[in-house]
Amino acid sequence: MRINKVGVIGAGAMGTGIATLCASAGVPVVLLDVPATDGDRSALARGAVARALKARPAPFMDPAAASLISVGNTDDDLERLADCDWIVEAIIEQPAPKQALFARLEQVARADAIIASNTSSIPMRVLQEGRGAAFRERFLGTHFFNPVRYLHLLEIIPGPDTASSVVSTLRHFAERTLGKGVVIAKDAPGFIANRIGLYGMVRVLRLMEQYQLTIDEVDFLTGPFTGRAKSATFRTSDISGIDILVHVAAGTAAATGEDFTLPDWVHQLVASGRLGEKTGAGFYRKDKKGIATLDWRTLEYAPQEAVVAEELAYLRKAPLAERLRGLTRAGGNRAEFVRHLLTDVSLYTLATAPELSPDIVSVDRAMEWGYGWEMGPFAQVDAMGIEFLRDQAKARGVEPPALLSAAREGCYRQLNSGPRQITLLGEYIPVEPVPGLIHLPTLHTTGKVVDHNDAAAVLDLGDGVLLLEFRAKMNTLGPGVFAAMEQAATRIRSGAFEGLVIGNADPRAFSAGADLGAVGTRAKAGDWKALEAAIAAFQQGVMDLRRLPFPVVVAPAGLTLGGGCELLLHADVVQAHGELYAGLVEVGVGLLPGGGGTKELLFRFTRELAPYDEADPFEAVKRAFKLISMATTSTSAADARRLGFLRPADRISMNRDHLLADAKARVLDLAPGYTPPPPATIRALGREAYGNLKYGVWAMQEAGYISAHDVRIGNHVAYVLSGGDGPPRDVTEQDILDLEREAFLALLGTAETQARITHMLETGKPLRN
């Protein structure tokens, strides 16, 4: 069975998030909510889509995808779900209303349609009560995490009678079409991630009181410092809603018999209407003065304080595994808090995991994909040391969980044949790989590194395809990257390989661009000959992608800025992740794209107009100028296609885990009979285009929008895109590259640009001067 159309019931945050993700993936959706009491009876669902189009961060990858969502209400339009292949409810988190809805759906849905609940904690065995055997066979839980577009995890929870074919069909759709990381959870209250996450939240609250810490301190200690999400504990709760926390804690306590009691002051917050982000105040409050933090003792707010924690500063730059091990020995009240929390969560996870999950790796993936942990709880146990946990259990006088006793050598073992995970029987069994994932760390440890230096590595992906992987901080580009690229090219030219993928496994960035620090240092030293040679080499390295006698596929994901975007623009084809944030952002540091980006946008947009005799060629120049001068960055791969960074032939992988495998497949598809494209020539418009663009820049300055230095930058960009200020002429790519390089060096020689570079390196923020 193939899922071609989706029905979503409930247009709240979760239901709308599921609908917008499906639509962004190109799947038609019917979105229903309860009828409005007057006027437009489908106003609730219609309003939800309208709000989603305005929301930030955007639920839609492409606003045009909203046309794939048709709205209605549950009284008048339930029959419209009859041709849906998958119907998911996301209504109020109570069993009775959900059960009543499923009774109605049993009469309406197609006999082979998959029916699912997006419940966050209610067991399937409860929700399916009263339904027939045929319904139960195609019923299961699909627990998405909010915001649906951005959080990778989907927990699939089979019910007692769910057919295995239903699970596999939905899993394939979720992984391939929606881009989700799927974990199969057992039908236990809270499932995996929320059960462990809720326990951790309750322990944080109690330990904060015990150790007399502030909310600011706790969010520092439970954020990136300990490998958790940037939103840490209290910011996360504000986003999801404190009322939801209270409701889920009460429900999970009732279902499990465990103690999830929240402090009285949390209930007082809810009673006073301070529910988090949706009401403007919760654990934090944001107003015109900035962000204020709740004092949990008084329930009053005070300006947010930056936490320094000097006693732990020596651990901050250490890798997470070393940081966690260091925290088992560190001194001070804050370290004691972290140690107590990590121990509590680890022992709880070790004890509860067999009830929640078929294996420990699913628990780790659930917490990494759903809660943004850098390292799952079992991997954390190994990082801290299995003996440390045994000692902690003994010191507390508690019976060690069965998994702790079974894990003689840790929760995981790394063997030449692959990673192993512990079972309750004390056996180490293979870790099931993530479907579709080419795991680069495994290639590094199994003899697949062909060449490497400090900045890049060349790996053998198999089947005659090599991978160029960037390895510098934020995957910046420098001589080492192009040296590795040339080594890869030499091997492929020899006939031993078919082609090249350029990509990596970094969850944040494909590449943040050229090494700005090295550029700034040479400029301050006045080493202009070396700078010009380096920029020329960068340009030629990028242009080589197009000249090589074999296919090159660039596989970007996340931040793809500056020089990273220039690599993308020059690939034979691009296989992009859906979350692609690409842009030529050099004007932010007082420069223009100097690695072929200015040239490529001009040539690309000019060629797109070539088939249209009546088209004004200045529109291509203006389009490129706008993208560069505004430092426009795409909000998704679909947006990158709209902007022109991606072409119609470029493809999108919704699942980051599949990206490198998809790129490899494209290389193999292109390789037979491949020939590089011929050199291109276009007509540059010269002084007329230059004058028009300069006038636009002047007008912006007159209106007070830009500074004098912004004018200088804009005029340099205009000059390059016009091919100079002479008469119209035919130009080659090298002609524009030469102008691009000259303008880059001219701007780099100004004090204002050097100040912008220094400010960006020191603060991470642009300087307007």
CSV table of N, CA, C and O in Angstrom, one decimal, residues 461-541:
chain,number,residue,atom,x,y,z
A,461,LEU,N,32.8,5.3,-0.6
A,461,LEU,CA,31.4,5.0,-0.2
A,461,LEU,C,31.0,3.6,-0.8
A,461,LEU,O,29.9,3.1,-0.6
A,462,GLY,N,31.9,3.0,-1.6
A,462,GLY,CA,31.6,1.8,-2.3
A,462,GLY,C,31.0,2.0,-3.6
A,462,GLY,O,30.5,3.1,-4.0
A,463,ASP,N,30.9,1.0,-4.4
A,463,ASP,CA,30.3,1.0,-5.8
A,463,ASP,C,31.0,2.1,-6.7
A,463,ASP,O,30.4,2.6,-7.6
A,464,GLY,N,32.3,2.4,-6.4
A,464,GLY,CA,33.0,3.3,-7.3
A,464,GLY,C,32.7,4.8,-7.0
A,464,GLY,O,33.0,5.6,-7.8
A,465,VAL,N,32.2,5.1,-5.8
A,465,VAL,CA,31.9,6.5,-5.5
A,465,VAL,C,32.8,6.9,-4.3
A,465,VAL,O,32.8,6.3,-3.3
A,466,LEU,N,33.4,8.1,-4.4
A,466,LEU,CA,34.2,8.7,-3.4
A,466,LEU,C,33.4,9.8,-2.7
A,466,LEU,O,32.5,10.4,-3.4
A,467,LEU,N,33.7,10.1,-1.5
A,467,LEU,CA,33.1,11.2,-0.7
A,467,LEU,C,34.2,12.2,-0.3
A,467,LEU,O,35.2,11.8,0.3
A,468,LEU,N,34.0,13.5,-0.5
A,468,LEU,CA,34.8,14.5,0.1
A,468,LEU,C,34.1,15.1,1.3
A,468,LEU,O,33.0,15.6,1.1
A,469,GLU,N,34.7,14.9,2.4
A,469,GLU,CA,34.1,15.3,3.7
A,469,GLU,C,34.9,16.5,4.3
A,469,GLU,O,36.2,16.3,4.5
A,470,PHE,N,34.3,17.6,4.6
A,470,PHE,CA,35.0,18.7,5.3
A,470,PHE,C,35.1,18.4,6.8
A,470,PHE,O,34.1,17.8,7.3
A,471,ARG,N,36.2,18.8,7.4
A,471,ARG,CA,36.4,18.4,8.8
A,471,ARG,C,36.9,19.6,9.7
A,471,ARG,O,37.1,19.4,10.9
A,472,ALA,N,37.0,20.8,9.1
A,472,ALA,CA,37.4,22.0,9.9
A,472,ALA,C,36.2,22.5,10.7
A,472,ALA,O,35.0,22.0,10.5
A,473,LYS,N,36.4,23.4,11.7
A,473,LYS,CA,35.3,23.9,12.5
A,473,LYS,C,34.3,24.6,11.5
A,473,LYS,O,34.6,25.4,10.7
A,474,MET,N,33.0,24.2,11.7
A,474,MET,CA,31.9,24.7,10.9
A,474,MET,C,32.1,24.3,9.4
A,474,MET,O,31.6,24.9,8.5
A,475,ASN,N,33.0,23.4,9.2
A,475,ASN,CA,33.3,22.9,7.8
A,475,ASN,C,33.8,24.0,6.9
A,475,ASN,O,33.4,24.1,5.7
A,476,THR,N,34.6,24.9,7.4
A,476,THR,CA,35.1,26.0,6.6
A,476,THR,C,36.0,25.5,5.5
A,476,THR,O,36.6,24.4,5.7
A,477,LEU,N,36.1,26.3,4.5
A,477,LEU,CA,36.9,25.9,3.3
A,477,LEU,C,38.2,26.6,3.2
A,477,LEU,O,38.3,27.8,3.4
A,478,GLY,N,39.2,25.9,2.9
A,478,GLY,CA,40.6,26.4,2.8
A,478,GLY,C,41.4,25.6,1.9
A,478,GLY,O,40.9,24.6,1.2
A,479,PRO,N,42.7,25.8,1.8
A,479,PRO,CA,43.6,25.0,0.9
A,479,PRO,C,43.5,23.5,1.1
A,479,PRO,O,43.6,22.7,0.2
A,480,GLY,N,43.3,23.1,2.4
A,480,GLY,CA,43.3,21.7,2.6
A,480,GLY,C,42.1,21.0,2.0
A,480,GLY,O,42.2,19.8,1.5
A,481,VAL,N,41.0,21.7,1.9
A,481,VAL,CA,39.8,21.1,1.2
A,481,VAL,C,40.1,20.9,-0.2
A,481,VAL,O,39.8,19.9,-0.8
A,482,PHE,N,40.6,21.9,-0.9
A,482,PHE,CA,40.9,21.8,-2.3
A,482,PHE,C,42.0,20.9,-2.6
A,482,PHE,O,42.0,20.2,-3.7
A,483,ALA,N,43.0,20.7,-1.7
A,483,ALA,CA,44.0,19.7,-1.9
A,483,ALA,C,43.4,18.3,-1.9
A,483,ALA,O,43.7,17.4,-2.7
A,484,ALA,N,42.5,18.1,-0.9
A,484,ALA,CA,41.8,16.8,-0.8
A,484,ALA,C,40.9,16.5,-2.1
A,484,ALA,O,40.8,15.4,-2.6
A,485,MET,N,40.3,17.6,-2.5
A,485,MET,CA,39.4,17.5,-3.7
A,485,MET,C,40.3,17.1,-4.9
A,485,MET,O,39.9,16.2,-5.7
A,486,GLU,N,41.5,17.6,-5.1
A,486,GLU,CA,42.4,17.3,-6.2
A,486,GLU,C,42.8,15.8,-6.0
A,486,GLU,O,43.0,15.1,-7.0
A,487,GLN,N,43.1,15.4,-4.8
A,487,GLN,CA,43.5,14.0,-4.6
A,487,GLN,C,42.4,13.0,-5.0
A,487,GLN,O,42.6,12.0,-5.7
A,488,ALA,N,41.1,13.4,-4.7
A,488,ALA,CA,40.0,12.6,-5.1
A,488,ALA,C,39.9,12.6,-6.6
A,488,ALA,O,39.6,11.5,-7.2
A,489,ALA,N,40.0,13.7,-7.2
A,489,ALA,CA,39.9,13.8,-8.7
A,489,ALA,C,41.0,13.0,-9.4
A,489,ALA,O,40.7,12.3,-10.4
A,490,THR,N,42.2,13.0,-8.8
A,490,THR,CA,43.2,12.2,-9.4
A,490,THR,C,42.9,10.7,-9.4
A,490,THR,O,43.1,10.0,-10.4
A,491,ARG,N,42.3,10.2,-8.3
A,491,ARG,CA,41.9,8.8,-8.2
A,491,ARG,C,40.8,8.5,-9.1
A,491,ARG,O,40.8,7.4,-9.7
A,492,ILE,N,39.8,9.4,-9.3
A,492,ILE,CA,38.7,9.1,-10.2
A,492,ILE,C,39.1,9.1,-11.6
A,492,ILE,O,38.7,8.3,-12.4
A,493,ARG,N,40.0,10.1,-12.0
A,493,ARG,CA,40.5,10.2,-13.3
A,493,ARG,C,41.2,8.9,-13.7
A,493,ARG,O,41.3,8.5,-14.9
A,494,SER,N,41.8,8.2,-12.8
A,494,SER,CA,42.6,7.0,-13.1
A,494,SER,C,41.7,5.8,-13.5
A,494,SER,O,42.2,4.8,-14.0
A,495,GLY,N,40.4,6.0,-13.4
A,495,GLY,CA,39.5,5.0,-13.8
A,495,GLY,C,39.1,4.0,-12.6
A,495,GLY,O,38.2,3.1,-12.8
A,496,ALA,N,39.6,4.2,-11.4
A,496,ALA,CA,39.3,3.3,-10.3
A,496,ALA,C,37.9,3.7,-9.7
A,496,ALA,O,37.4,2.8,-9.0
A,497,PHE,N,37.4,4.9,-10.0
A,497,PHE,CA,36.1,5.3,-9.4
A,497,PHE,C,35.3,6.0,-10.4
A,497,PHE,O,35.8,6.4,-11.5
A,498,GLU,N,34.0,6.1,-10.1
A,498,GLU,CA,33.1,6.7,-11.1
A,498,GLU,C,32.7,8.2,-10.9
A,498,GLU,O,32.4,8.9,-11.8
A,499,GLY,N,32.8,8.6,-9.7
A,499,GLY,CA,32.4,10.0,-9.4
A,499,GLY,C,32.6,10.4,-8.0
A,499,GLY,O,33.0,9.6,-7.1
A,500,LEU,N,32.1,11.6,-7.6
A,500,LEU,CA,32.4,12.2,-6.3
A,500,LEU,C,31.1,12.8,-5.7
A,500,LEU,O,30.3,13.5,-6.4
A,501,VAL,N,30.9,12.5,-4.4
A,501,VAL,CA,29.9,13.2,-3.6
A,501,VAL,C,30.7,14.1,-2.7
A,501,VAL,O,31.7,13.8,-2.1
A,502,ILE,N,30.1,15.4,-2.5
A,502,ILE,CA,30.7,16.3,-1.5
A,502,ILE,C,29.6,16.5,-0.4
A,502,ILE,O,28.5,17.0,-0.7
A,503,GLY,N,29.9,16.0,0.8
A,503,GLY,CA,28.9,16.1,1.8
A,503,GLY,C,29.6,15.7,3.2
A,503,GLY,O,30.8,15.4,3.2
A,504,ASN,N,28.8,15.7,4.2
A,504,ASN,CA,29.3,15.3,5.5
A,504,ASN,C,28.1,14.9,6.4
A,504,ASN,O,26.9,14.9,5.9
A,505,ALA,N,28.4,14.6,7.6
A,505,ALA,CA,27.3,14.1,8.6
A,505,ALA,C,27.1,15.2,9.6
A,505,ALA,O,26.4,14.9,10.6
A,506,ASP,N,27.6,16.4,9.5
A,506,ASP,CA,27.4,17.4,10.5
A,506,ASP,C,25.9,17.8,10.6
A,506,ASP,O,25.3,18.2,9.6
A,507,PRO,N,25.3,17.8,11.7
A,507,PRO,CA,23.9,18.1,11.9
A,507,PRO,C,23.6,19.6,11.7
A,507,PRO,O,22.4,20.0,11.5
A,508,ARG,N,24.6,20.4,11.8
A,508,ARG,CA,24.4,21.9,11.8
A,508,ARG,C,24.7,22.5,10.4
A,508,ARG,O,23.9,23.4,10.0
A,509,ALA,N,25.8,22.1,9.8
A,509,ALA,CA,26.2,22.9,8.6
A,509,ALA,C,26.9,22.0,7.6
A,509,ALA,O,27.7,21.1,7.9
A,510,PHE,N,26.6,22.2,6.3
A,510,PHE,CA,27.4,21.7,5.2
A,510,PHE,C,28.7,22.5,5.2
A,510,PHE,O,29.8,21.9,5.2
A,511,SER,N,28.7,23.8,5.1
A,511,SER,CA,29.8,24.6,5.2
A,511,SER,C,29.4,26.1,5.5
A,511,SER,O,28.5,26.6,4.9
A,512,ALA,N,30.1,26.7,6.5
A,512,ALA,CA,29.9,28.1,6.8
A,512,ALA,C,30.7,29.0,5.8
A,512,ALA,O,30.7,30.2,6.0
A,513,GLY,N,31.4,28.4,4.8
A,513,GLY,CA,32.1,29.2,3.9
A,513,GLY,C,33.6,29.2,4.1
A,513,GLY,O,34.2,28.4,4.8
A,514,ALA,N,34.3,30.2,3.4
A,514,ALA,CA,35.7,30.3,3.5
A,514,ALA,C,36.2,30.6,5.0
A,514,ALA,O,35.4,31.1,5.8
A,515,ASP,N,37.4,30.3,5.2
A,515,ASP,CA,38.0,30.5,6.6
A,515,ASP,C,38.2,32.0,6.7
A,515,ASP,O,39.2,32.6,6.3
A,516,LEU,N,37.2,32.7,7.3
A,516,LEU,CA,37.2,34.1,7.5
A,516,LEU,C,38.4,34.6,8.3
A,516,LEU,O,39.0,35.7,8.1
A,517,GLY,N,38.8,33.8,9.3
A,517,GLY,CA,39.9,34.2,10.2
A,517,GLY,C,41.2,34.4,9.4
A,517,GLY,O,41.9,35.3,9.6
A,518,ALA,N,41.5,33.4,8.5
A,518,ALA,CA,42.7,33.4,7.8
A,518,ALA,C,42.7,34.6,6.8
A,518,ALA,O,43.7,35.3,6.6
A,519,VAL,N,41.5,34.9,6.2
A,519,VAL,CA,41.4,36.0,5.3
A,519,VAL,C,41.6,37.3,6.0
A,519,VAL,O,42.4,38.2,5.6
A,520,GLY,N,41.0,37.5,7.2
A,520,GLY,CA,41.2,38.7,8.0
A,520,GLY,C,42.6,38.9,8.4
A,520,GLY,O,43.2,40.0,8.4
A,521,THR,N,43.3,37.8,8.9
A,521,THR,CA,44.7,37.9,9.3
A,521,THR,C,45.6,38.4,8.2
A,521,THR,O,46.5,39.3,8.4
A,522,ARG,N,45.4,37.8,7.0
A,522,ARG,CA,46.3,38.2,5.9
A,522,ARG,C,46.0,39.7,5.5
A,522,ARG,O,46.9,40.4,5.1
A,523,ALA,N,44.8,40.1,5.5
A,523,ALA,CA,44.4,41.4,5.1
A,523,ALA,C,45.1,42.4,6.1
A,523,ALA,O,45.7,43.4,5.7
A,524,LYS,N,45.0,42.2,7.4
A,524,LYS,CA,45.6,43.1,8.4
A,524,LYS,C,47.1,43.1,8.2
A,524,LYS,O,47.8,44.1,8.5
A,525,ALA,N,47.7,42.0,7.8
A,525,ALA,CA,49.2,42.0,7.6
A,525,ALA,C,49.6,42.6,6.2
A,525,ALA,O,50.8,42.7,6.0
A,526,GLY,N,48.6,42.9,5.4
A,526,GLY,CA,48.9,43.5,4.1
A,526,GLY,C,49.5,42.5,3.1
A,526,GLY,O,50.2,42.9,2.1
A,527,ASP,N,49.2,41.2,3.3
A,527,ASP,CA,49.8,40.2,2.4
A,527,ASP,C,48.9,40.0,1.2
A,527,ASP,O,48.3,39.0,1.0
A,528,TRP,N,48.9,41.1,0.3
A,528,TRP,CA,47.9,41.1,-0.8
A,528,TRP,C,48.2,40.1,-1.9
A,528,TRP,O,47.3,39.6,-2.5
A,529,LYS,N,49.5,39.9,-2.2
A,529,LYS,CA,49.8,38.9,-3.2
A,529,LYS,C,49.3,37.5,-2.8
A,529,LYS,O,48.8,36.8,-3.7
A,530,ALA,N,49.6,37.1,-1.6
A,530,ALA,CA,49.1,35.8,-1.1
A,530,ALA,C,47.6,35.7,-1.1
A,530,ALA,O,47.0,34.7,-1.5
A,531,LEU,N,47.0,36.9,-0.7
A,531,LEU,CA,45.5,36.9,-0.7
A,531,LEU,C,44.9,36.7,-2.1
A,531,LEU,O,44.0,35.9,-2.4
A,532,GLU,N,45.5,37.4,-3.1
A,532,GLU,CA,45.0,37.3,-4.5
A,532,GLU,C,45.2,35.9,-5.0
A,532,GLU,O,44.3,35.3,-5.6
A,533,ALA,N,46.4,35.3,-4.7
A,533,ALA,CA,46.6,33.9,-5.1
A,533,ALA,C,45.6,33.0,-4.5
A,533,ALA,O,45.1,32.0,-5.1
A,534,ALA,N,45.3,33.2,-3.2
A,534,ALA,CA,44.4,32.3,-2.5
A,534,ALA,C,43.0,32.4,-3.1
A,534,ALA,O,42.3,31.4,-3.2
A,535,ILE,N,42.6,33.6,-3.4
A,535,ILE,CA,41.2,33.8,-3.9
A,535,ILE,C,41.1,33.2,-5.3
A,535,ILE,O,40.2,32.6,-5.7
A,536,ALA,N,42.2,33.4,-6.1
A,536,ALA,CA,42.2,32.8,-7.5
A,536,ALA,C,42.2,31.3,-7.4
A,536,ALA,O,41.5,30.6,-8.1
A,537,ALA,N,42.9,30.7,-6.4
A,537,ALA,CA,42.9,29.3,-6.2
A,537,ALA,C,41.5,28.8,-5.8
A,537,ALA,O,41.1,27.7,-6.2
A,538,PHE,N,40.9,29.6,-4.9
A,538,PHE,CA,39.5,29.2,-4.5
A,538,PHE,C,38.6,29.2,-5.7
A,538,PHE,O,37.8,28.3,-5.9
A,539,GLN,N,38.6,30.2,-6.5
A,539,GLN,CA,37.8,30.3,-7.7
A,539,GLN,C,38.0,29.1,-8.6
A,539,GLN,O,37.0,28.5,-9.1
A,540,GLN,N,39.3,28.8,-8.8
A,540,GLN,CA,39.5,27.7,-9.8
A,540,GLN,C,39.2,26.4,-9.2
A,540,GLN,O,38.7,25.5,-9.9
A,541,GLY,N,39.3,26.2,-7.8
A,541,GLY,CA,38.9,25.0,-7.2
A,541,GLY,C,37.4,24.8,-7.4
A,541,GLY,O,36.9,23.7,-7.6
